[in-house]
Amino acid sequence: MDGTQPTPAAGFPARQTPSVNSWNAEYIDQLYQVWLEDPQSLDADWQAFFKGFDLGNRMAESGATSPDAKSNLGDSVEAGGNKQSRLSSMTNRYRSLGHRAADLDPLGLRQPSIEDLRLQKFSFGEADLDTLFDPGTVPLPRPAPLRDILELLRDTYCRTIGVEYMHVQDPERRNWLQQRMEADRNHPDYTAEQKLSILRSLIEADGFENFLDRRYKGKKRFGLEGAETLIPMLHEIVNHGPDFGVTEFLIGMAHRGRINVLVNILQKTYEQLFTEFEEAWIDDFLEGGGDVKYHRGFSTDTVTPSGERVHLSLAANPSHLEFGHSVVLGRVRAKQRLRNDTDRKSVVPLLIHGDAAFPGQGIVAECFNMMNLDGYTVGGAIHLIINNQVGFTTNPSDLFSGRYCTDIAKVVEAPIFHINSNDPEAAVHMARLALDYREKFKCDIVLDLWSYRKYGHNEGDEPAFTQPQLYERIRNHKPILNRYVEQLLEQGVITQSQFDELYQSVHNEMDQAQTRAKEAPVDPVIDPFRLQWVGLTEKYSDAAVNTTASMEEL
């Protein structure tokens, strides 16, 4: 044995740096001398350790020469590092359990749990808030008051985003997420233009559902009401895919919101969709009429705001919900192989789930199990859950055994972002972060969009029969678009007349398209293989064909 540690096998996390307590004092002293001469010669963990050690010495010296400094700084040192170690524990607790205190439920039915994060849990009090500490890996000046450290941790992990990532064993992946999230506290400052882009996506999503509800009352559509934030999230992922060399997204999803995604993301025309709702296309009617529209697949090429072309494909989906996702992963693998995309960058799977099906169908666990297998890996999938907080008529407490419907994703150490759909800016931010993570580490990642389902399982159900309290709350809940408009009005980003004009223009476009579809029905079916069959015909001829070849050609 030469004392070196073996390189971990592919797919396994790197070995952790041993605890400081496992080394003797002489060894630590030697490392400290090395750090004094050249800090960069040590890894990041030891650099952070000795920065804190050195800060403690300087604070102690300051306290010895100045009574005022001692009263303000000395406590954090005089306790023998006790307070500093308690700060480290508190920081780790926020990173591990901050999601429990986050405001995730847009309906406010599930109250955040803050008991494990109270100052008293770490023997701190209000009097300690102005005490200076070494913030360690928290991105703040050194030293920083406890008040500022606490504010950053709460902003990052306890607002409308709850993050589960401390179960990720690979230090590089975990530290990357930590640095990305804490740098902007998980809430970047968007420009007015970016906010208007999010608003337009919400207008398209909300206006579309309202139009269908008025013009096709009683027809099943499995609307997106209550989860309209999905649309700006998908726009963010698609628009920034080319930044990493992505040329195609393959999307798998079940019924809920599927028609909205077809129109507002895959650009299926209003005329095509209204033709299906009018059941004016004879082929569609023979195949099952209105029930086909939220099962059939679709594909298109879209141009991003940066001018890049991206191919989007939505796979057909049966009523077995998650089973179509396994097919999507297989298609992605095949396309990557055809393109010799061994880096698995150009074709990315985007899987949209329901909160009941995600833990309820075994195919989800089977797909996760193939994430790192040589014969099946696709370089990571982005999972996006439309979390209705109810499965058909079943409460979450009767649906799965864990705290969240996403717990199954921890099997492969996938980071999980829980997001309140009432905060579309936070949702867009996390969608971008998920794409960045997938492209860097080629691993699965989960976006859990906490929302609600305005109607029952479909528009023909009366959900109040089985969920009276839930749907009483939903009836009185202000829609996502209305909330965001109020926010932008308050910020001066848009005026009421400008919003009214934008919303009316979307309505007018759909109204005109419906008129055209009634007058001249449009074939709603896009043949995905039309280009491959150009020049071929079903007609048969008995005429002989010359199939010879010259010796030179051979």
Coordinates of C-alpha atoms in Angstrom, one line a residue:
M1 CA 0.0 0.0 0.0
D2 CA 1.4 3.4 -1.0
G3 CA -1.1 5.4 1.1
T4 CA -2.9 6.8 -1.9
Q5 CA -6.6 6.4 -2.3
P6 CA -7.9 4.5 -5.3
T7 CA -9.7 6.5 -8.0
P8 CA -13.5 5.9 -7.6
A9 CA -15.2 4.0 -10.3
A10 CA -17.3 5.9 -12.9
G11 CA -20.7 6.9 -11.6
F12 CA -19.6 6.7 -7.9
P13 CA -19.0 9.9 -5.8
A14 CA -15.4 10.9 -5.0
R15 CA -14.1 10.0 -1.5
Q16 CA -14.8 12.7 1.1
T17 CA -12.0 14.6 2.8
P18 CA -11.6 13.0 6.3
S19 CA -12.9 14.9 9.3
V20 CA -10.4 17.3 11.0
N21 CA -10.9 15.2 14.1
S22 CA -9.2 12.2 12.4
W23 CA -5.9 14.0 12.1
N24 CA -3.4 14.8 14.8
A25 CA -2.5 18.3 15.9
E26 CA 1.0 18.1 14.4
Y27 CA -0.4 17.3 11.0
I28 CA -2.8 20.3 11.2
D29 CA 0.1 22.5 12.3
Q30 CA 2.1 21.4 9.3
L31 CA -0.8 22.2 6.9
Y32 CA -1.2 25.6 8.6
Q33 CA 2.4 26.5 7.9
V34 CA 1.9 25.5 4.3
W35 CA -1.2 27.6 4.1
L36 CA 0.6 30.6 5.5
E37 CA 3.2 30.3 2.7
D38 CA 0.9 29.4 -0.2
P39 CA -2.9 29.2 0.5
Q40 CA -3.6 28.0 -3.0
S41 CA -1.5 24.9 -2.6
L42 CA -4.3 23.4 -0.4
D43 CA -7.7 22.3 -1.5
A44 CA -10.7 24.6 -0.9
D45 CA -11.9 22.8 2.3
W46 CA -8.5 23.4 4.1
Q47 CA -8.3 26.9 2.8
A48 CA -11.7 27.7 4.3
F49 CA -10.7 26.0 7.6
F50 CA -7.5 28.0 8.0
K51 CA -9.2 31.3 7.0
G52 CA -11.6 30.8 9.9
F53 CA -8.7 29.8 12.2
D54 CA -6.7 32.9 11.2
L55 CA -9.8 35.1 11.6
G56 CA -10.4 33.8 15.1
N57 CA -6.8 34.7 16.0
R58 CA -7.2 38.2 14.7
M59 CA -10.5 38.7 16.4
A60 CA -9.0 37.5 19.7
E61 CA -6.1 40.0 19.4
S62 CA -8.6 42.8 18.6
G63 CA -10.6 41.9 21.7
A64 CA -7.5 42.0 23.9
T65 CA -6.5 45.5 22.9
S66 CA -10.0 47.1 22.7
P67 CA -12.7 46.6 25.3
D68 CA -15.3 47.7 22.7
A69 CA -14.0 45.3 20.2
K70 CA -13.9 42.5 22.8
S71 CA -17.6 43.1 23.7
N72 CA -18.5 42.9 20.0
L73 CA -16.1 40.4 18.6
G74 CA -14.6 38.5 21.5
D75 CA -17.7 36.4 22.4
S76 CA -17.3 34.4 19.1
V77 CA -13.8 33.5 20.1
E78 CA -13.8 33.4 23.8
A79 CA -16.3 30.5 23.8
G80 CA -13.4 28.4 22.4
G81 CA -14.8 28.4 18.9
N82 CA -18.2 27.3 20.3
K83 CA -20.3 29.9 18.7
Q84 CA -18.4 29.6 15.4
S85 CA -19.0 25.8 15.3
R86 CA -22.7 26.4 16.1
L87 CA -22.8 28.8 13.2
S88 CA -21.4 26.1 11.0
S89 CA -24.1 23.7 12.2
M90 CA -26.8 26.3 11.6
T91 CA -25.5 26.9 8.0
N92 CA -25.6 23.2 7.3
R93 CA -29.1 22.9 8.8
Y94 CA -30.4 25.6 6.4
R95 CA -28.8 23.9 3.4
S96 CA -30.2 20.6 4.5
L97 CA -33.7 21.4 5.9
G98 CA -34.4 25.0 4.7
H99 CA -36.9 23.5 2.2
R100 CA -39.2 22.6 5.2
A101 CA -39.5 26.3 6.1
A102 CA -40.0 27.5 2.5
D103 CA -43.3 28.9 1.3
L104 CA -44.1 26.3 -1.4
D105 CA -47.9 25.8 -1.4
P106 CA -49.6 28.5 -3.5
L107 CA -52.9 27.7 -1.7
G108 CA -51.4 28.1 1.8
L109 CA -52.8 24.8 3.0
R110 CA -49.5 23.4 4.0
Q111 CA -47.7 25.6 6.6
P112 CA -43.9 25.8 6.6
S113 CA -42.1 24.2 9.5
I114 CA -39.5 26.5 11.0
E115 CA -39.0 24.7 14.4
D116 CA -35.6 23.1 13.4
L117 CA -34.3 26.5 12.2
R118 CA -35.0 28.7 15.2
L119 CA -32.0 30.6 16.6
Q120 CA -32.6 28.9 19.9
K121 CA -31.9 25.6 18.4
F122 CA -28.2 26.7 18.0
S123 CA -28.1 28.5 21.4
F124 CA -28.2 31.9 19.7
G125 CA -30.5 34.8 20.6
E126 CA -31.4 38.2 19.4
A127 CA -28.4 39.6 21.2
D128 CA -26.1 37.6 18.9
L129 CA -27.4 39.0 15.6
D130 CA -24.8 41.7 15.5
T131 CA -21.9 39.5 16.5
L132 CA -19.3 39.0 13.8
F133 CA -18.4 35.6 12.5
D134 CA -16.4 34.0 9.8
P135 CA -19.2 33.1 7.3
G136 CA -17.2 30.1 6.0
T137 CA -18.5 29.1 2.6
V138 CA -21.4 31.5 2.7
P139 CA -20.6 34.2 0.1
L140 CA -20.3 37.3 2.4
P141 CA -17.4 39.5 3.5
R142 CA -15.2 38.2 6.3
P143 CA -16.1 38.8 9.0
A144 CA -19.9 39.2 8.7
P145 CA -22.6 39.7 11.4
L146 CA -24.9 36.8 12.2
R147 CA -27.8 38.9 11.0
D148 CA -26.4 39.1 7.4
I149 CA -25.5 35.4 7.3
L150 CA -29.0 34.4 8.5
E151 CA -30.7 36.7 6.0
L152 CA -28.7 35.1 3.1
L153 CA -29.6 31.6 4.1
R154 CA -33.3 32.4 4.6
D155 CA -33.4 34.2 1.3
T156 CA -31.8 31.3 -0.6
Y157 CA -33.6 28.3 1.0
C158 CA -36.7 29.5 2.7
R159 CA -38.7 31.8 0.4
T160 CA -40.7 30.4 -2.6
I161 CA -38.0 27.9 -3.5
G162 CA -37.1 24.8 -1.4
V163 CA -34.0 22.9 -2.4
E164 CA -33.0 19.3 -1.6
Y165 CA -29.4 18.8 -2.6
M166 CA -27.4 17.8 0.5
H167 CA -28.1 14.1 -0.3
V168 CA -25.9 14.5 -3.4
Q169 CA -22.7 12.7 -2.3
D170 CA -20.4 14.2 -5.0
P171 CA -18.8 17.3 -3.5
E172 CA -18.2 19.0 -6.8
R173 CA -21.9 18.8 -7.8
R174 CA -23.1 19.8 -4.3
N175 CA -20.7 22.7 -4.1
W176 CA -21.6 23.9 -7.6
L177 CA -25.2 24.1 -6.7
Q178 CA -24.5 25.8 -3.4
Q179 CA -22.4 28.5 -5.0
R180 CA -24.8 29.1 -7.8
M181 CA -27.8 29.4 -5.5
E182 CA -26.3 31.4 -2.7
A183 CA -24.6 33.9 -5.0
D184 CA -27.9 35.4 -6.1
R185 CA -29.9 34.0 -3.2
N186 CA -32.0 32.0 -5.7
H187 CA -33.8 35.2 -6.8
P188 CA -31.8 37.0 -9.6
D189 CA -32.8 40.6 -10.5
Y190 CA -34.6 40.3 -13.8
T191 CA -34.6 43.2 -16.2
A192 CA -37.9 44.8 -17.3
E193 CA -37.6 43.1 -20.6
Q194 CA -37.2 39.7 -19.0
K195 CA -40.2 40.3 -16.8
L196 CA -42.3 41.2 -19.8
S197 CA -41.2 38.0 -21.5
I198 CA -42.4 36.0 -18.5
L199 CA -45.7 38.0 -18.5
R200 CA -46.3 37.3 -22.2
S201 CA -45.9 33.6 -21.6
L202 CA -48.4 33.7 -18.7
I203 CA -50.8 35.7 -20.9
E204 CA -50.6 33.1 -23.6
A205 CA -51.1 30.3 -21.2
D206 CA -53.9 31.9 -19.2
G207 CA -55.7 33.4 -22.2
F208 CA -55.7 30.1 -24.1
E209 CA -57.3 28.2 -21.2
N210 CA -60.0 31.0 -20.7
F211 CA -60.8 31.0 -24.4
L212 CA -61.3 27.2 -24.5
D213 CA -63.4 27.3 -21.3
R214 CA -65.8 29.9 -22.8
R215 CA -66.0 28.6 -26.4
Y216 CA -65.9 24.8 -25.7
K217 CA -67.7 24.6 -22.4
G218 CA -67.9 21.0 -21.1
K219 CA -65.3 19.5 -23.5
K220 CA -62.4 17.7 -21.9
R221 CA -59.1 19.5 -22.3
F222 CA -57.2 18.7 -19.0
G223 CA -56.4 22.4 -18.7
L224 CA -53.4 24.0 -17.2
E225 CA -55.2 26.4 -14.9
G226 CA -53.3 26.7 -11.6
A227 CA -50.0 25.7 -13.2
E228 CA -49.6 28.2 -16.0
T229 CA -46.1 28.9 -14.7
L230 CA -45.1 25.8 -16.6
I231 CA -45.1 27.7 -19.9
P232 CA -42.5 30.4 -19.0
M233 CA -40.4 27.6 -17.5
L234 CA -40.4 25.6 -20.7
H235 CA -39.7 28.7 -22.7
E236 CA -36.6 29.4 -20.6
I237 CA -35.3 25.8 -21.1
V238 CA -35.8 25.8 -24.8
N239 CA -34.5 29.3 -25.4
H240 CA -31.2 28.6 -23.6
G241 CA -30.6 25.1 -24.8
P242 CA -28.5 26.3 -27.8
D243 CA -26.1 27.9 -25.3
F244 CA -24.9 24.4 -24.6
G245 CA -25.1 23.0 -28.1
V246 CA -28.6 21.5 -27.7
T247 CA -30.4 21.2 -31.1
E248 CA -33.4 19.1 -30.1
F249 CA -35.6 18.6 -27.0
L250 CA -37.7 15.5 -26.8
I251 CA -40.7 16.1 -24.5
G252 CA -42.8 13.5 -22.8
M253 CA -45.9 14.4 -20.8
A254 CA -49.4 13.1 -19.9
H255 CA -52.7 14.9 -20.3
R256 CA -52.6 17.9 -17.9
G257 CA -51.6 21.0 -19.7
R258 CA -50.6 19.0 -22.9
I259 CA -52.8 21.1 -25.3
N260 CA -51.4 24.3 -23.8
V261 CA -47.8 23.0 -24.4
L262 CA -48.7 22.0 -27.9
V263 CA -49.9 25.5 -28.8
N264 CA -47.6 27.7 -26.8
I265 CA -44.3 25.7 -26.9
L266 CA -44.5 23.5 -30.0
Q267 CA -46.4 26.1 -32.0
K268 CA -49.3 24.0 -33.1
T269 CA -51.6 26.5 -34.7
Y270 CA -54.8 27.6 -33.2
E271 CA -56.6 26.6 -36.5
Q272 CA -55.3 23.0 -36.1
L273 CA -56.4 22.8 -32.5
F274 CA -59.8 24.4 -33.1
T275 CA -60.4 22.0 -36.0
E276 CA -60.0 19.2 -33.5
F277 CA -62.3 20.8 -31.0
E278 CA -64.9 21.4 -33.7
E279 CA -64.5 17.8 -34.7
A280 CA -64.5 19.0 -38.2
W281 CA -61.7 16.9 -39.5
I282 CA -63.1 13.5 -40.5
D283 CA -59.9 11.4 -39.9
D284 CA -59.7 12.8 -36.4
F285 CA -63.4 12.0 -35.7
L286 CA -63.0 8.4 -36.9
E287 CA -60.0 7.9 -34.7
G288 CA -61.9 8.8 -31.6
G289 CA -62.9 12.5 -32.0
G290 CA -62.0 14.9 -29.2
D291 CA -60.2 12.4 -27.1
V292 CA -57.3 12.1 -29.6
K293 CA -56.0 15.7 -29.2
Y294 CA -54.3 15.2 -25.9
H295 CA -52.8 11.8 -26.8
R296 CA -51.2 12.5 -30.2
G297 CA -47.6 13.6 -30.6
F298 CA -46.3 16.6 -32.5
S299 CA -43.0 18.0 -33.7
T300 CA -41.8 21.4 -35.0
D301 CA -38.7 23.6 -35.5
T302 CA -38.6 26.8 -33.4
V303 CA -36.3 29.7 -33.5
T304 CA -35.1 31.1 -30.2
P305 CA -34.7 34.8 -29.5
S306 CA -31.0 34.5 -30.1
G307 CA -31.8 33.2 -33.7
E308 CA -30.8 29.6 -33.0
R309 CA -33.0 26.8 -34.5
V310 CA -34.2 24.1 -32.1
H311 CA -36.3 21.0 -33.0
L312 CA -39.0 20.2 -30.5
S313 CA -40.8 16.8 -30.4
L314 CA -43.7 15.9 -28.1
A315 CA -44.1 12.1 -28.0
A316 CA -47.5 10.5 -28.2
N317 CA -48.8 9.4 -24.8
P318 CA -51.3 6.7 -23.8
S319 CA -53.5 6.9 -20.7
H320 CA -50.8 5.1 -18.8
L321 CA -49.2 8.4 -18.0
E322 CA -45.6 7.7 -17.3
F323 CA -45.1 4.9 -19.8
G324 CA -44.5 7.3 -22.6
H325 CA -41.4 8.7 -20.8
S326 CA -39.5 5.5 -21.2
V327 CA -40.1 5.7 -24.9
V328 CA -38.8 9.3 -24.9
L329 CA -35.6 8.2 -23.2
G330 CA -35.2 5.4 -25.8
R331 CA -35.7 7.9 -28.7
V332 CA -33.2 10.3 -27.2
R333 CA -30.6 7.5 -26.9
A334 CA -31.2 6.5 -30.5
K335 CA -30.9 10.1 -31.8
Q336 CA -27.7 10.6 -29.9
R337 CA -26.3 7.5 -31.4
L338 CA -27.3 8.5 -34.9
R339 CA -25.5 11.8 -34.4
N340 CA -22.5 10.2 -32.8
D341 CA -23.3 12.4 -29.8
T342 CA -21.1 10.6 -27.3
D343 CA -21.1 13.8 -25.1
R344 CA -24.9 13.6 -25.0
K345 CA -25.3 17.3 -25.5
S346 CA -27.3 17.9 -28.6
V347 CA -30.5 15.9 -27.8
V348 CA -32.1 16.4 -24.3
P349 CA -35.1 14.7 -22.8
L350 CA -37.6 16.8 -20.9
L351 CA -40.1 14.7 -19.0
I352 CA -43.2 16.4 -17.5
H353 CA -44.8 14.3 -14.8
G354 CA -47.9 14.4 -12.5
D355 CA -47.4 14.4 -8.7
A356 CA -49.5 11.2 -8.3
A357 CA -47.9 9.2 -11.2
F358 CA -44.3 10.1 -10.3
P359 CA -44.2 8.1 -7.1
G360 CA -47.1 5.8 -8.1
Q361 CA -45.8 4.2 -11.2
G362 CA -42.8 1.8 -11.1
I363 CA -41.7 2.8 -14.5
V364 CA -40.3 6.1 -13.0
A365 CA -37.9 4.2 -10.7
E366 CA -36.9 2.0 -13.6
C367 CA -36.0 5.0 -15.8
F368 CA -34.0 6.5 -12.9
N369 CA -32.2 3.2 -12.5
M370 CA -30.8 3.5 -16.1
M371 CA -29.4 7.0 -15.6
N372 CA -25.8 6.0 -15.4
L373 CA -25.9 2.6 -17.2
D374 CA -23.5 2.5 -20.2
G375 CA -26.1 0.9 -22.5
Y376 CA -28.9 3.3 -21.6
T377 CA -27.7 6.6 -20.3
V378 CA -28.8 9.7 -22.2
G379 CA -26.7 12.2 -20.2
G380 CA -29.4 13.2 -17.7
A381 CA -33.1 14.1 -18.0
I382 CA -34.8 17.2 -16.8
H383 CA -37.9 16.1 -14.8
L384 CA -40.7 18.7 -14.3
I385 CA -43.6 17.8 -12.1
I386 CA -46.9 19.6 -12.3
N387 CA -47.8 19.1 -8.6
N388 CA -51.5 19.4 -8.3
Q389 CA -51.3 18.4 -4.6
V390 CA -54.0 15.8 -5.3
G391 CA -54.0 12.6 -7.3
F392 CA -57.3 12.2 -9.1
T393 CA -59.3 12.4 -5.8
T394 CA -56.5 11.3 -3.4
N395 CA -54.8 13.4 -0.8
P396 CA -51.0 13.3 -0.7
S397 CA -51.1 11.7 2.7
D398 CA -52.8 8.7 1.2
L399 CA -50.7 8.7 -2.0
F400 CA -47.1 8.3 -1.0
S401 CA -45.1 7.5 2.1
G402 CA -42.4 10.2 2.0
R403 CA -42.5 13.9 2.7
Y404 CA -42.6 14.8 -1.0
C405 CA -43.8 13.1 -4.1
T406 CA -40.3 13.5 -5.5
D407 CA -38.5 11.4 -2.9
I408 CA -38.0 8.5 -5.4
A409 CA -35.5 10.8 -7.2
K410 CA -33.1 10.6 -4.3
V411 CA -32.3 7.0 -5.4
V412 CA -29.9 8.5 -8.0
E413 CA -29.0 11.6 -5.9
A414 CA -30.9 13.9 -8.2
P415 CA -31.2 17.5 -6.9
I416 CA -34.8 18.5 -6.3
F417 CA -36.1 22.1 -6.6
H418 CA -39.5 22.7 -5.0
I419 CA -41.1 25.9 -6.4
N420 CA -44.2 27.8 -5.6
S421 CA -46.0 28.4 -8.8
N422 CA -47.2 31.8 -7.6
D423 CA -43.6 33.1 -8.1
P424 CA -43.0 32.7 -11.9
E425 CA -39.7 34.5 -11.7
A426 CA -38.3 32.0 -9.2
A427 CA -39.7 29.2 -11.4
V428 CA -37.9 30.5 -14.5
H429 CA -34.7 30.9 -12.5
M430 CA -34.7 27.3 -11.3
A431 CA -35.6 26.0 -14.8
R432 CA -32.5 27.7 -16.1
L433 CA -30.4 26.3 -13.2
A434 CA -31.7 22.8 -13.9
L435 CA -30.7 23.0 -17.6
D436 CA -27.2 24.3 -16.6
Y437 CA -26.8 21.5 -14.1
R438 CA -27.9 18.8 -16.6
E439 CA -25.5 20.1 -19.2
K440 CA -22.5 20.3 -16.8
F441 CA -22.9 17.0 -14.9
K442 CA -25.0 14.9 -17.3
C443 CA -27.3 13.8 -14.4
D444 CA -31.0 13.9 -13.8
I445 CA -32.5 16.8 -12.0
V446 CA -36.1 17.4 -10.7
L447 CA -38.2 20.6 -10.8
D448 CA -41.3 20.2 -8.6
L449 CA -43.8 22.9 -9.5
W450 CA -46.3 23.3 -6.6
S451 CA -49.5 24.3 -8.1
Y452 CA -53.2 23.3 -8.0
R453 CA -55.8 21.9 -10.4
K454 CA -58.7 24.4 -10.9
Y455 CA -61.1 21.8 -12.0
G456 CA -61.4 18.1 -11.3
H457 CA -59.6 15.3 -13.1
N458 CA -61.1 16.9 -16.2
E459 CA -63.5 19.7 -16.9
G460 CA -66.5 17.4 -16.7
D461 CA -65.9 16.4 -13.0
E462 CA -67.2 18.2 -9.9
P463 CA -64.1 18.0 -7.5
A464 CA -66.0 19.5 -4.6
F465 CA -67.8 16.2 -4.1
T466 CA -64.5 14.5 -2.9
Q467 CA -62.4 17.6 -2.0
P468 CA -64.7 20.2 -0.6
Q469 CA -62.2 22.1 1.5
L470 CA -59.5 22.1 -1.1
Y471 CA -61.8 23.4 -3.8
E472 CA -63.3 26.0 -1.6
R473 CA -59.8 27.4 -1.3
I474 CA -59.2 27.1 -5.0
R475 CA -62.4 29.0 -5.9
N476 CA -61.2 32.0 -3.8
H477 CA -57.6 31.9 -5.0
K478 CA -56.3 34.7 -7.2
P479 CA -54.9 33.3 -10.5
I480 CA -51.1 33.3 -11.1
L481 CA -51.4 35.8 -14.0
N482 CA -53.4 38.3 -11.9
R483 CA -50.8 38.1 -9.1
Y484 CA -47.9 38.7 -11.4
V485 CA -49.6 41.6 -13.2
E486 CA -50.2 43.3 -9.8
Q487 CA -46.5 42.8 -9.0
L488 CA -45.4 44.4 -12.3
L489 CA -47.9 47.2 -12.0
E490 CA -46.5 48.0 -8.5
Q491 CA -42.9 47.9 -9.9
G492 CA -43.8 50.2 -12.8
V493 CA -42.8 47.6 -15.4
I494 CA -46.2 47.8 -17.2
T495 CA -49.4 49.9 -17.1
Q496 CA -52.9 48.5 -16.8
S497 CA -53.7 49.7 -20.3
Q498 CA -50.6 48.0 -21.8
F499 CA -51.6 44.7 -20.1
D500 CA -55.2 44.9 -21.2
E501 CA -54.0 45.5 -24.8
L502 CA -51.6 42.5 -24.7
Y503 CA -54.3 40.2 -23.2
Q504 CA -56.9 41.4 -25.8
S505 CA -54.6 40.8 -28.7
V506 CA -54.1 37.2 -27.7
H507 CA -57.9 36.8 -27.4
N508 CA -58.5 38.4 -30.8
E509 CA -55.9 36.1 -32.5
M510 CA -57.7 33.0 -31.2
D511 CA -61.1 34.4 -32.1
Q512 CA -60.0 35.0 -35.7
A513 CA -58.4 31.5 -35.9
Q514 CA -61.5 29.8 -34.6
T515 CA -63.5 31.6 -37.4
R516 CA -61.0 30.4 -40.0
A517 CA -61.1 26.8 -38.7
K518 CA -64.9 26.7 -38.9
E519 CA -64.8 28.0 -42.5
A520 CA -61.9 25.9 -43.6
P521 CA -60.9 23.0 -41.3
V522 CA -57.1 22.4 -41.1
D523 CA -55.5 19.0 -41.0
P524 CA -54.3 18.8 -37.4
V525 CA -52.0 15.9 -38.0
I526 CA -48.3 16.5 -38.6
D527 CA -46.6 13.5 -40.2
P528 CA -43.2 13.2 -38.4
F529 CA -41.7 11.1 -41.2
R530 CA -42.9 13.2 -44.2
L531 CA -39.4 14.2 -45.2
Q532 CA -38.1 10.6 -45.1
W533 CA -40.7 9.4 -47.6
V534 CA -40.5 12.2 -50.2
G535 CA -40.4 10.7 -53.7
L536 CA -41.9 7.3 -52.6
T537 CA -45.3 6.3 -53.7
E538 CA -47.7 3.5 -53.1
K539 CA -48.3 3.0 -56.8
Y540 CA -47.0 -0.3 -58.2
S541 CA -45.6 -0.9 -61.7
D542 CA -44.7 -4.1 -63.5
A543 CA -42.2 -2.3 -65.7
A544 CA -38.7 -3.7 -65.5
V545 CA -36.1 -1.5 -63.7
N546 CA -32.5 -1.5 -64.8
T547 CA -30.5 -2.5 -61.6
T548 CA -27.2 -3.3 -63.3
A549 CA -24.0 -1.6 -62.4
S550 CA -20.7 -1.2 -64.4
M551 CA -17.5 -2.9 -63.4
E552 CA -16.0 0.5 -62.7
E553 CA -18.8 1.3 -60.2
L554 CA -18.4 -2.0 -58.5

